[in-house]
Tab-separated table of C-alpha atoms and ligand atoms in Angstrom:
chain	number	residue	atom	x	y	z
A	284	MET	CA	53.188	31.380	-50.955
A	285	SER	CA	56.503	32.010	-52.720
A	286	SER	CA	59.211	29.497	-52.596
A	287	HIS	CA	61.347	32.152	-51.620
A	288	ARG	CA	59.094	32.717	-48.484
A	289	ALA	CA	58.817	28.910	-47.928
A	290	HIS	CA	62.416	28.630	-47.645
A	291	ALA	CA	62.633	31.471	-45.298
A	292	LEU	CA	59.938	30.055	-42.854
A	293	LEU	CA	61.518	26.472	-43.194
A	294	ALA	CA	65.071	28.318	-42.363
A	295	ILE	CA	63.490	30.138	-39.444
A	296	LEU	CA	61.656	26.635	-38.242
A	297	LEU	CA	65.230	24.561	-38.821
A	298	ALA	CA	66.889	27.682	-36.886
A	299	THR	CA	64.654	27.257	-33.646
A	300	GLN	CA	64.820	23.869	-33.714
A	301	LEU	CA	68.713	23.729	-33.999
A	302	GLY	CA	69.376	26.846	-31.568
A	303	CYS	CA	70.274	30.275	-32.434
A	304	GLY	CA	72.669	31.158	-35.383
A	305	GLY	CA	70.888	28.111	-37.443
A	306	SER	CA	73.942	26.541	-38.011
A	307	LYS	CA	74.809	22.866	-36.448
A	308	SER	CA	78.667	21.991	-35.811
A	309	ALA	CA	78.725	18.806	-37.557
A	310	THR	CA	81.019	17.021	-34.620
A	311	ALA	CA	77.662	17.387	-31.994
A	312	PRO	CA	74.970	15.199	-33.203
A	313	THR	CA	71.617	16.160	-31.753
A	314	PRO	CA	70.744	13.623	-28.996
A	315	THR	CA	67.816	11.657	-30.058
A	316	PRO	CA	65.110	12.383	-27.617
A	317	THR	CA	63.928	9.510	-25.386
A	318	PRO	CA	60.603	8.844	-26.980
A	319	THR	CA	57.687	9.605	-24.147
A	320	PRO	CA	56.044	6.024	-23.740
A	321	VAL	CA	52.514	6.466	-25.058
A	322	PRO	CA	49.961	4.667	-23.129
A	323	ALA	CA	48.460	1.904	-25.273
A	324	THR	CA	45.579	3.472	-27.455
A	325	PRO	CA	42.118	2.172	-25.506
A	326	PRO	CA	39.968	0.162	-27.922
A	327	ASP	CA	36.735	2.011	-28.781
A	328	PRO	CA	34.009	1.678	-26.316
A	329	LEU	CA	32.469	-2.010	-26.210
A	330	ARG	CA	29.014	0.035	-25.089
A	331	ASP	CA	29.165	1.615	-28.686
A	332	ALA	CA	29.606	-1.683	-30.166
A	333	ALA	CA	26.790	-3.060	-28.388
A	334	SER	CA	24.697	0.055	-29.198
A	335	ALA	CA	25.062	-0.265	-32.593
A	336	SER	CA	23.109	-3.972	-32.434
A	337	GLY	CA	20.617	-2.381	-29.878
A	338	LYS	CA	22.277	-4.601	-26.876
A	339	LEU	CA	23.464	-3.532	-23.520
A	340	VAL	CA	26.740	-4.693	-22.167
A	341	GLY	CA	27.645	-5.210	-18.807
A	342	ALA	CA	30.094	-6.740	-15.980
A	343	ALA	CA	28.912	-8.228	-12.409
A	344	VAL	CA	31.054	-5.837	-10.032
A	345	GLN	CA	31.543	-5.624	-6.239
A	346	SER	CA	31.706	-2.088	-4.415
A	347	THR	CA	35.043	-2.522	-3.374
A	348	PHE	CA	36.448	-2.847	-7.191
A	349	LEU	CA	34.750	0.741	-7.706
A	350	THR	CA	37.791	2.189	-5.460
A	351	ASP	CA	40.461	1.286	-8.143
A	352	PRO	CA	40.772	3.676	-10.856
A	353	ARG	CA	42.512	1.061	-13.179
A	354	TYR	CA	39.091	-0.862	-12.677
A	355	THR	CA	36.718	2.177	-13.209
A	356	GLU	CA	38.507	3.565	-16.016
A	357	VAL	CA	37.971	0.078	-17.880
A	358	PHE	CA	34.421	-0.281	-16.541
A	359	ASP	CA	33.203	3.316	-17.524
A	360	ARG	CA	34.604	3.265	-20.957
A	361	HIS	CA	33.216	0.001	-21.949
A	362	PHE	CA	29.943	-0.929	-20.178
A	363	ASN	CA	26.534	0.474	-19.657
A	364	TYR	CA	24.877	-2.154	-17.353
A	365	VAL	CA	25.615	-3.358	-14.170
A	366	THR	CA	25.016	-6.753	-12.290
A	367	ALA	CA	25.843	-6.753	-8.452
A	368	GLU	CA	28.179	-9.942	-7.903
A	369	TYR	CA	27.140	-10.354	-4.434
A	370	GLU	CA	25.944	-7.627	-2.292
A	371	MET	CA	22.250	-7.480	-3.079
A	372	LYS	CA	21.697	-11.276	-2.323
A	373	TRP	CA	20.024	-12.601	0.802
A	374	ASP	CA	22.713	-13.710	2.694
A	375	PRO	CA	24.744	-10.370	2.597
A	376	ILE	CA	21.606	-8.342	3.267
A	377	GLU	CA	20.219	-9.728	6.172
A	378	ARG	CA	22.995	-11.529	8.239
A	379	THR	CA	20.633	-10.924	11.250
A	380	ARG	CA	16.869	-11.213	10.975
A	381	GLY	CA	14.982	-8.159	10.744
A	382	SER	CA	18.243	-5.949	10.118
A	383	ASP	CA	19.008	-5.120	6.245
A	384	ASP	CA	22.239	-3.839	5.434
A	385	PHE	CA	22.443	-2.174	1.647
A	386	LEU	CA	25.352	-0.460	2.007
A	387	GLY	CA	27.140	-2.791	-0.477
A	388	GLY	CA	24.639	-2.574	-2.897
A	389	ASP	CA	23.524	1.261	-2.524
A	390	ALA	CA	27.258	1.691	-3.278
A	391	ILE	CA	26.782	-0.202	-6.520
A	392	ALA	CA	23.718	1.298	-7.319
A	393	SER	CA	24.701	4.761	-6.812
A	394	TYR	CA	27.742	4.485	-8.824
A	395	ALA	CA	25.640	2.833	-11.752
A	396	ALA	CA	23.196	6.127	-11.347
A	397	GLY	CA	26.466	8.447	-11.555
A	398	GLN	CA	27.761	6.590	-14.895
A	399	GLY	CA	24.396	6.565	-16.379
A	400	MET	CA	24.482	2.872	-16.451
A	401	LYS	CA	21.419	0.543	-15.816
A	402	LEU	CA	21.619	-1.707	-12.947
A	403	LYS	CA	20.321	-5.609	-12.587
A	404	GLY	CA	19.709	-6.692	-9.125
A	405	HIS	CA	20.808	-10.190	-8.521
A	406	ALA	CA	19.606	-12.626	-6.682
A	407	LEU	CA	16.283	-12.282	-4.969
A	408	VAL	CA	15.828	-16.336	-4.404
A	409	TRP	CA	18.626	-18.223	-4.604
A	410	HIS	CA	19.738	-21.482	-2.619
A	411	GLY	CA	23.125	-20.239	-2.608
A	412	SER	CA	22.614	-17.215	-0.546
A	413	VAL	CA	20.508	-18.150	2.095
A	414	PRO	CA	20.953	-16.454	5.653
A	415	GLY	CA	22.160	-18.995	8.151
A	416	TRP	CA	19.353	-18.072	10.573
A	417	ALA	CA	16.726	-18.923	8.043
A	418	ASN	CA	17.985	-22.662	7.883
A	419	GLY	CA	15.918	-23.827	11.211
A	420	LEU	CA	12.907	-21.957	10.522
A	421	SER	CA	9.426	-23.710	10.473
A	422	ASN	CA	7.919	-23.459	6.882
A	423	THR	CA	5.588	-20.764	7.956
A	424	ASP	CA	8.175	-18.586	9.397
A	425	PHE	CA	10.572	-19.315	6.580
A	426	ARG	CA	7.679	-18.261	4.145
A	427	SER	CA	7.248	-14.906	6.335
A	428	ALA	CA	11.245	-14.390	6.016
A	429	VAL	CA	11.167	-15.027	2.572
A	430	GLU	CA	8.448	-12.380	1.778
A	431	HIS	CA	10.122	-10.099	4.229
A	432	HIS	CA	13.308	-10.170	2.173
A	433	ILE	CA	12.036	-9.757	-1.222
A	434	ARG	CA	9.616	-7.040	-0.060
A	435	ALA	CA	11.979	-5.002	1.774
A	436	THR	CA	14.748	-5.311	-0.683
A	437	ALA	CA	12.799	-4.686	-4.376
A	438	ASP	CA	11.142	-1.771	-2.258
A	439	HIS	CA	14.632	-0.228	-1.358
A	440	TYR	CA	15.684	-0.381	-4.913
A	441	ARG	CA	12.530	0.265	-6.467
A	442	GLY	CA	13.338	3.262	-8.917
A	443	GLN	CA	17.336	2.156	-9.087
A	444	VAL	CA	17.061	-1.044	-10.817
A	445	TYR	CA	15.923	-1.716	-14.419
A	446	ALA	CA	15.405	-5.536	-14.011
A	447	TRP	CA	16.048	-8.163	-11.029
A	448	ASP	CA	17.157	-11.792	-11.512
A	449	VAL	CA	13.920	-12.830	-9.027
A	450	VAL	CA	14.739	-16.738	-8.963
A	451	ASN	CA	18.114	-18.129	-9.508
A	452	GLU	CA	19.152	-21.738	-10.433
A	453	ALA	CA	15.810	-23.502	-9.312
A	454	VAL	CA	15.710	-26.239	-12.236
A	455	ALA	CA	17.988	-29.649	-11.201
A	456	ASP	CA	21.116	-29.904	-12.925
A	457	ASP	CA	19.791	-33.171	-14.928
A	458	GLY	CA	16.623	-31.538	-16.023
A	459	SER	CA	14.485	-33.956	-14.300
A	460	GLY	CA	12.512	-31.399	-12.413
A	461	LEU	CA	12.653	-28.637	-9.944
A	462	ARG	CA	16.080	-28.206	-7.798
A	463	ASP	CA	15.123	-29.696	-4.114
A	464	SER	CA	16.196	-26.107	-2.383
A	465	ILE	CA	15.209	-24.984	1.009
A	466	PHE	CA	12.959	-23.030	-1.092
A	467	ARG	CA	11.076	-25.885	-2.685
A	468	GLN	CA	11.320	-28.245	0.609
A	469	LYS	CA	9.824	-25.301	2.771
A	470	LEU	CA	7.367	-23.369	0.238
A	471	GLY	CA	6.440	-25.882	-2.295
A	472	ASP	CA	6.784	-25.716	-6.122
A	473	GLY	CA	4.605	-22.578	-6.301
A	474	TYR	CA	7.333	-20.490	-4.828
A	475	ILE	CA	8.971	-19.344	-8.009
A	476	ALA	CA	5.680	-18.172	-9.340
A	477	ASP	CA	4.664	-16.423	-5.362
A	478	ALA	CA	8.381	-14.898	-5.690
A	479	PHE	CA	7.834	-13.299	-9.441
A	480	ARG	CA	3.844	-12.319	-8.333
A	481	LEU	CA	5.674	-10.336	-5.166
A	482	ALA	CA	8.674	-8.863	-6.639
A	483	HIS	CA	6.002	-7.100	-9.390
A	484	GLN	CA	3.608	-5.842	-6.618
A	485	VAL	CA	6.646	-4.220	-4.901
A	486	ASP	CA	8.284	-2.939	-8.257
A	487	PRO	CA	5.736	-3.199	-11.129
A	488	GLN	CA	8.432	-1.203	-13.504
A	489	ALA	CA	11.511	-3.511	-13.028
A	490	LEU	CA	11.825	-6.161	-15.431
A	491	LEU	CA	11.680	-9.864	-13.910
A	492	TYR	CA	14.294	-12.334	-14.818
A	493	TYR	CA	14.498	-16.257	-14.254
A	494	ASN	CA	18.227	-16.930	-14.161
A	495	ASP	CA	20.121	-20.273	-14.547
A	496	TYR	CA	23.291	-22.221	-15.873
A	497	GLY	CA	23.583	-25.351	-17.922
A	498	GLY	CA	20.440	-24.414	-19.752
A	499	GLU	CA	22.393	-22.432	-22.434
A	500	GLY	CA	22.189	-24.956	-25.493
A	501	LEU	CA	19.382	-27.768	-26.366
A	502	THR	CA	20.200	-29.691	-22.722
A	503	ALA	CA	17.918	-31.610	-20.727
A	504	LYS	CA	18.281	-28.563	-18.362
A	505	ALA	CA	17.468	-26.144	-20.979
A	506	ASP	CA	14.172	-28.105	-21.863
A	507	ARG	CA	13.271	-28.073	-18.266
A	508	ILE	CA	13.961	-24.398	-18.179
A	509	TYR	CA	11.841	-24.044	-21.115
A	510	ASP	CA	8.663	-25.967	-19.424
A	511	LEU	CA	8.814	-24.018	-16.204
A	512	VAL	CA	8.999	-20.563	-17.847
A	513	ARG	CA	6.418	-21.675	-20.757
A	514	ASP	CA	4.039	-22.425	-17.604
A	515	LEU	CA	4.811	-19.309	-15.664
A	516	VAL	CA	3.934	-17.356	-18.721
A	517	GLN	CA	0.240	-19.436	-19.149
A	518	GLN	CA	-0.396	-18.802	-15.382
A	519	GLY	CA	0.089	-15.017	-16.349
A	520	VAL	CA	2.907	-15.032	-13.660
A	521	PRO	CA	4.764	-11.423	-14.076
A	522	ILE	CA	8.020	-12.745	-15.612
A	523	ASP	CA	9.796	-10.969	-18.281
A	524	GLY	CA	12.968	-12.730	-19.215
A	525	VAL	CA	15.329	-15.681	-19.203
A	526	GLY	CA	19.125	-14.991	-18.044
A	527	LEU	CA	21.254	-17.665	-19.586
A	528	GLN	CA	24.160	-17.469	-17.351
A	529	MET	CA	26.934	-18.718	-19.724
A	530	HIS	CA	29.618	-20.343	-17.396
A	531	ILE	CA	31.475	-22.262	-20.452
A	532	SER	CA	34.452	-23.583	-20.858
A	533	ALA	CA	36.302	-23.220	-24.357
A	534	ALA	CA	37.578	-26.647	-24.386
A	535	ASN	CA	33.748	-27.740	-24.167
A	536	PRO	CA	31.839	-24.823	-25.388
A	537	PRO	CA	27.802	-25.331	-26.293
A	538	ASP	CA	26.903	-25.301	-29.771
A	539	ALA	CA	26.295	-21.578	-30.607
A	540	ALA	CA	23.090	-23.079	-32.997
A	541	ALA	CA	21.716	-24.759	-30.525
A	542	VAL	CA	22.063	-21.500	-28.316
A	543	ALA	CA	20.517	-19.670	-31.078
A	544	SER	CA	17.765	-22.115	-31.160
A	545	ASN	CA	16.756	-22.120	-27.328
A	546	MET	CA	16.979	-18.126	-27.337
A	547	ARG	CA	14.242	-18.357	-30.236
A	548	ARG	CA	11.616	-20.638	-28.601
A	549	LEU	CA	12.260	-18.564	-25.321
A	550	ALA	CA	11.735	-15.606	-27.653
A	551	SER	CA	8.729	-17.304	-29.174
A	552	LEU	CA	6.998	-17.232	-25.618
A	553	GLY	CA	7.633	-13.381	-25.598
A	554	LEU	CA	10.256	-13.302	-23.211
A	555	ARG	CA	13.549	-11.157	-23.507
A	556	VAL	CA	16.788	-13.387	-23.296
A	557	ASN	CA	19.834	-12.223	-21.644
A	558	ILE	CA	23.438	-13.876	-21.473
A	559	SER	CA	23.599	-12.617	-17.836
A	560	GLU	CA	26.877	-14.213	-16.391
A	561	MET	CA	29.190	-15.165	-19.098
A	562	ASP	CA	33.090	-16.123	-18.628
A	563	VAL	CA	34.664	-18.826	-20.839
A	564	GLN	CA	37.318	-20.879	-19.132
A	565	VAL	CA	40.813	-21.685	-20.536
A	566	ARG	CA	42.524	-23.471	-18.027
A	567	ASP	CA	42.162	-26.968	-19.977
A	568	LEU	CA	43.695	-25.463	-23.075
A	569	ALA	CA	47.399	-24.985	-24.226
A	570	PRO	CA	48.540	-21.952	-23.431
A	571	ALA	CA	50.076	-21.234	-26.857
A	572	THR	CA	46.412	-21.087	-28.683
A	573	ARG	CA	43.928	-20.859	-25.627
A	574	LEU	CA	43.216	-17.149	-25.688
A	575	ASP	CA	42.652	-17.448	-29.812
A	576	VAL	CA	40.422	-20.477	-29.059
A	577	GLN	CA	38.438	-18.141	-26.014
A	578	LYS	CA	38.261	-15.312	-28.918
A	579	SER	CA	36.269	-17.655	-31.200
A	580	VAL	CA	34.345	-19.044	-28.362
A	581	TYR	CA	33.340	-15.413	-27.036
A	582	HIS	CA	32.595	-14.032	-31.018
A	583	ALA	CA	30.436	-17.150	-31.489
A	584	ILE	CA	27.707	-16.768	-28.296
A	585	VAL	CA	27.637	-13.101	-28.394
A	586	ALA	CA	26.810	-13.332	-32.206
A	587	ALA	CA	23.852	-15.575	-31.219
A	588	CYS	CA	22.746	-12.764	-29.124
A	589	VAL	CA	23.328	-10.241	-31.575
A	590	ALA	CA	20.948	-12.397	-33.977
A	591	GLU	CA	18.278	-12.584	-31.785
A	592	ALA	CA	16.069	-9.814	-31.603
A	593	ARG	CA	14.789	-10.389	-27.780
A	594	CYS	CA	17.833	-10.984	-26.529
A	595	ASP	CA	18.887	-7.609	-25.257
A	596	ALA	CA	21.952	-7.576	-22.944
A	597	VAL	CA	25.253	-9.446	-22.715
A	598	THR	CA	26.704	-9.465	-19.475
A	599	PHE	CA	30.035	-10.608	-18.448
A	600	TRP	CA	30.669	-12.480	-14.656
A	601	GLY	CA	33.539	-9.691	-14.101
A	602	PHE	CA	35.543	-8.149	-16.854
A	603	THR	CA	39.280	-8.506	-15.837
A	604	ASP	CA	41.139	-11.845	-14.646
A	605	ALA	CA	42.069	-9.611	-11.763
A	606	HIS	CA	38.824	-10.396	-10.425
A	607	SER	CA	36.905	-13.220	-11.369
A	608	TRP	CA	35.531	-16.174	-9.093
A	609	LEU	CA	37.375	-18.838	-11.449
A	610	ASN	CA	40.659	-17.047	-11.005
A	611	ALA	CA	41.302	-18.045	-7.606
A	612	PRO	CA	44.478	-18.343	-7.224
A	613	VAL	CA	45.079	-15.632	-9.802
A	614	GLY	CA	46.783	-17.107	-12.831
A	615	SER	CA	44.630	-20.770	-12.454
A	616	ASP	CA	42.380	-19.418	-15.307
A	617	ALA	CA	41.873	-16.604	-17.598
A	618	PRO	CA	38.043	-16.378	-18.429
A	619	LEU	CA	37.006	-12.651	-18.892
A	620	LEU	CA	37.958	-9.979	-21.688
A	621	PHE	CA	40.418	-8.081	-20.064
A	622	ASP	CA	43.704	-9.838	-18.424
A	623	THR	CA	45.087	-8.909	-14.870
A	624	ALA	CA	46.899	-5.934	-16.034
A	625	TYR	CA	43.602	-4.674	-17.372
A	626	ALA	CA	44.809	-4.914	-21.094
A	627	PRO	CA	42.357	-6.051	-23.419
A	628	LYS	CA	42.813	-9.698	-24.324
A	629	PRO	CA	41.692	-11.394	-28.269
A	630	ALA	CA	38.341	-12.051	-26.443
A	631	PHE	CA	37.622	-8.167	-26.129
A	632	PHE	CA	37.747	-8.159	-29.885
A	633	GLY	CA	35.948	-11.259	-30.291
A	634	VAL	CA	32.885	-9.728	-28.625
A	635	GLN	CA	33.338	-6.036	-30.246
A	636	ASP	CA	33.588	-7.955	-33.710
A	637	ALA	CA	30.095	-10.236	-32.866
A	638	PHE	CA	28.483	-6.765	-31.803
A	639	LEU	CA	29.556	-4.972	-35.106
A	640	HIS	CA	28.616	-7.862	-37.250
A	641	ARG	CA	32.237	-8.675	-38.048
B	912	G3I	O1	33.081	-9.640	0.880
B	912	G3I	C1	33.253	-10.643	1.763
B	912	G3I	C2	34.632	-9.893	2.472
B	912	G3I	O2	34.416	-8.834	3.517
B	912	G3I	C3	34.859	-11.283	3.426
B	912	G3I	O3	35.926	-11.040	4.109
B	912	G3I	C4	35.199	-12.787	2.464
B	912	G3I	C5	35.495	-13.961	3.592
B	912	G3I	O4	34.218	-14.258	3.982
B	912	G3I	O5	33.998	-12.943	2.236
B	912	G3I	C6	33.565	-12.036	1.218
B	912	G3I	O6	32.318	-11.892	0.535
B	912	G3I	C7	32.711	-13.171	-0.422
B	912	G3I	C8	31.719	-12.572	-1.788
B	912	G3I	O7	31.607	-13.652	-2.625
B	912	G3I	C9	32.991	-11.329	-2.320
B	912	G3I	O8	33.985	-11.808	-2.558
B	912	G3I	C10	31.574	-14.320	-0.206
B	912	G3I	O9	32.347	-15.041	0.946
B	912	G3I	C11	31.584	-15.517	-1.278
B	912	G3I	O10	30.576	-16.552	-0.832
B	912	G3I	C12	31.144	-14.819	-2.449
B	912	G3I	O11	31.203	-15.653	-3.686
B	912	G3I	C13	29.969	-14.991	-4.749
B	912	G3I	C14	29.127	-16.635	-5.028
B	912	G3I	O12	28.267	-16.206	-5.787
B	912	G3I	C15	28.212	-16.524	-3.860
B	912	G3I	O13	27.367	-15.519	-3.342
B	912	G3I	C16	31.201	-14.826	-5.730
B	912	G3I	O14	31.755	-13.534	-5.755
B	912	G3I	C17	30.070	-14.832	-7.149
B	912	G3I	O15	30.868	-14.905	-8.328
B	912	G3I	C18	29.237	-16.155	-7.301
B	912	G3I	O16	28.059	-15.781	-8.279
B	912	G3I	C19	27.574	-16.577	-8.674
B	912	G3I	C20	26.000	-16.108	-9.018
B	912	G3I	O17	25.617	-15.072	-7.816
B	912	G3I	C21	24.738	-17.314	-9.557
B	912	G3I	N1	25.570	-17.842	-10.622
B	912	G3I	C22	26.852	-18.574	-10.176
B	912	G3I	C23	27.872	-17.330	-9.846
B	912	G3I	C24	29.260	-17.996	-9.664
B	912	G3I	O18	28.865	-19.002	-8.422
């Protein structure tokens, strides 16, 4: 293009910008337009980083959260694995014996299916969610009630769940043995194997997990969990993996190398490992530094999963501080990846870096 033509085009352009006649009176400066606030560019999807490492990345949800567009905008962008935080447990399902209410879990399951997300059912057998009417039953009647619950719930969600937390938190906190729960008292120590066998009989496709807290690093409880699942594997019980809940504190986190060793010994049994309920409390740290410390803890623990081939998923127990079991009242803690305004925290980028081997 000739320089003359270029000057002409530039003149046209300037003229259209400055109004007809092309000249601008020296006394009337063009007002600087108020910039339209540009929404912050959302970070790259966390699930893309996780997929680069061959991992699923998930969050615990409640059906009521899924009606909030601020929530679903972030949830849909970053996660591909869903755990029902509450609504697929025994207590909310069977408040009245014999009448199973799956509505809350169904809302989560259909949302997950609509978004192409995998679903983890949580949790078929847990002492923290036993309907009130079950407490006074005879041992025999309690067994038939538990068997009904497992059969009805695993049947209802067959083909919808990718995995189940079949038994949750069955080991005593001091690692001395099994927790003395209503299940152990009324059904004996064999209730764990029985639950896995029944769940597998009803839904042979679902991956079946044992899930617990406090056994993430090389603790006495971790040793007892290892012994439990080793025995289940040796008995031919259909168990596929172990969920390490990872409810931890940034002030005193488990040693990442110990977590890696624990993951490795569980994997050596042929089992998968999940980080299943991760959140990192910061309430005990100085406000000025706590989010950076939290970022490094998230990074170190997720990196341990990334390094373990049989660690196939990382699930956070929620993703926004606006909805955390630890943050009640809101402001008392900040354990998750996004703040109460759904903005990503340093922790989000620590997790993303871990998935990307950075
Ligand atoms: O949805 C009802 C609401 O309709 C009702 O008005 C309100 C008051 O009764 O209760 C609401 O249900 C609450 C539910 O959370 C949803 O917010 C239940 O009372 C409450 O007990 C339930 O707490 C859950 C708890 O497990 C017990 O099921 C927490 O959200 C959940 O974060 C927590 O998660 C556990 C895991 O399952 C196992 N690992 C530990 C983890 C933390 O405790």
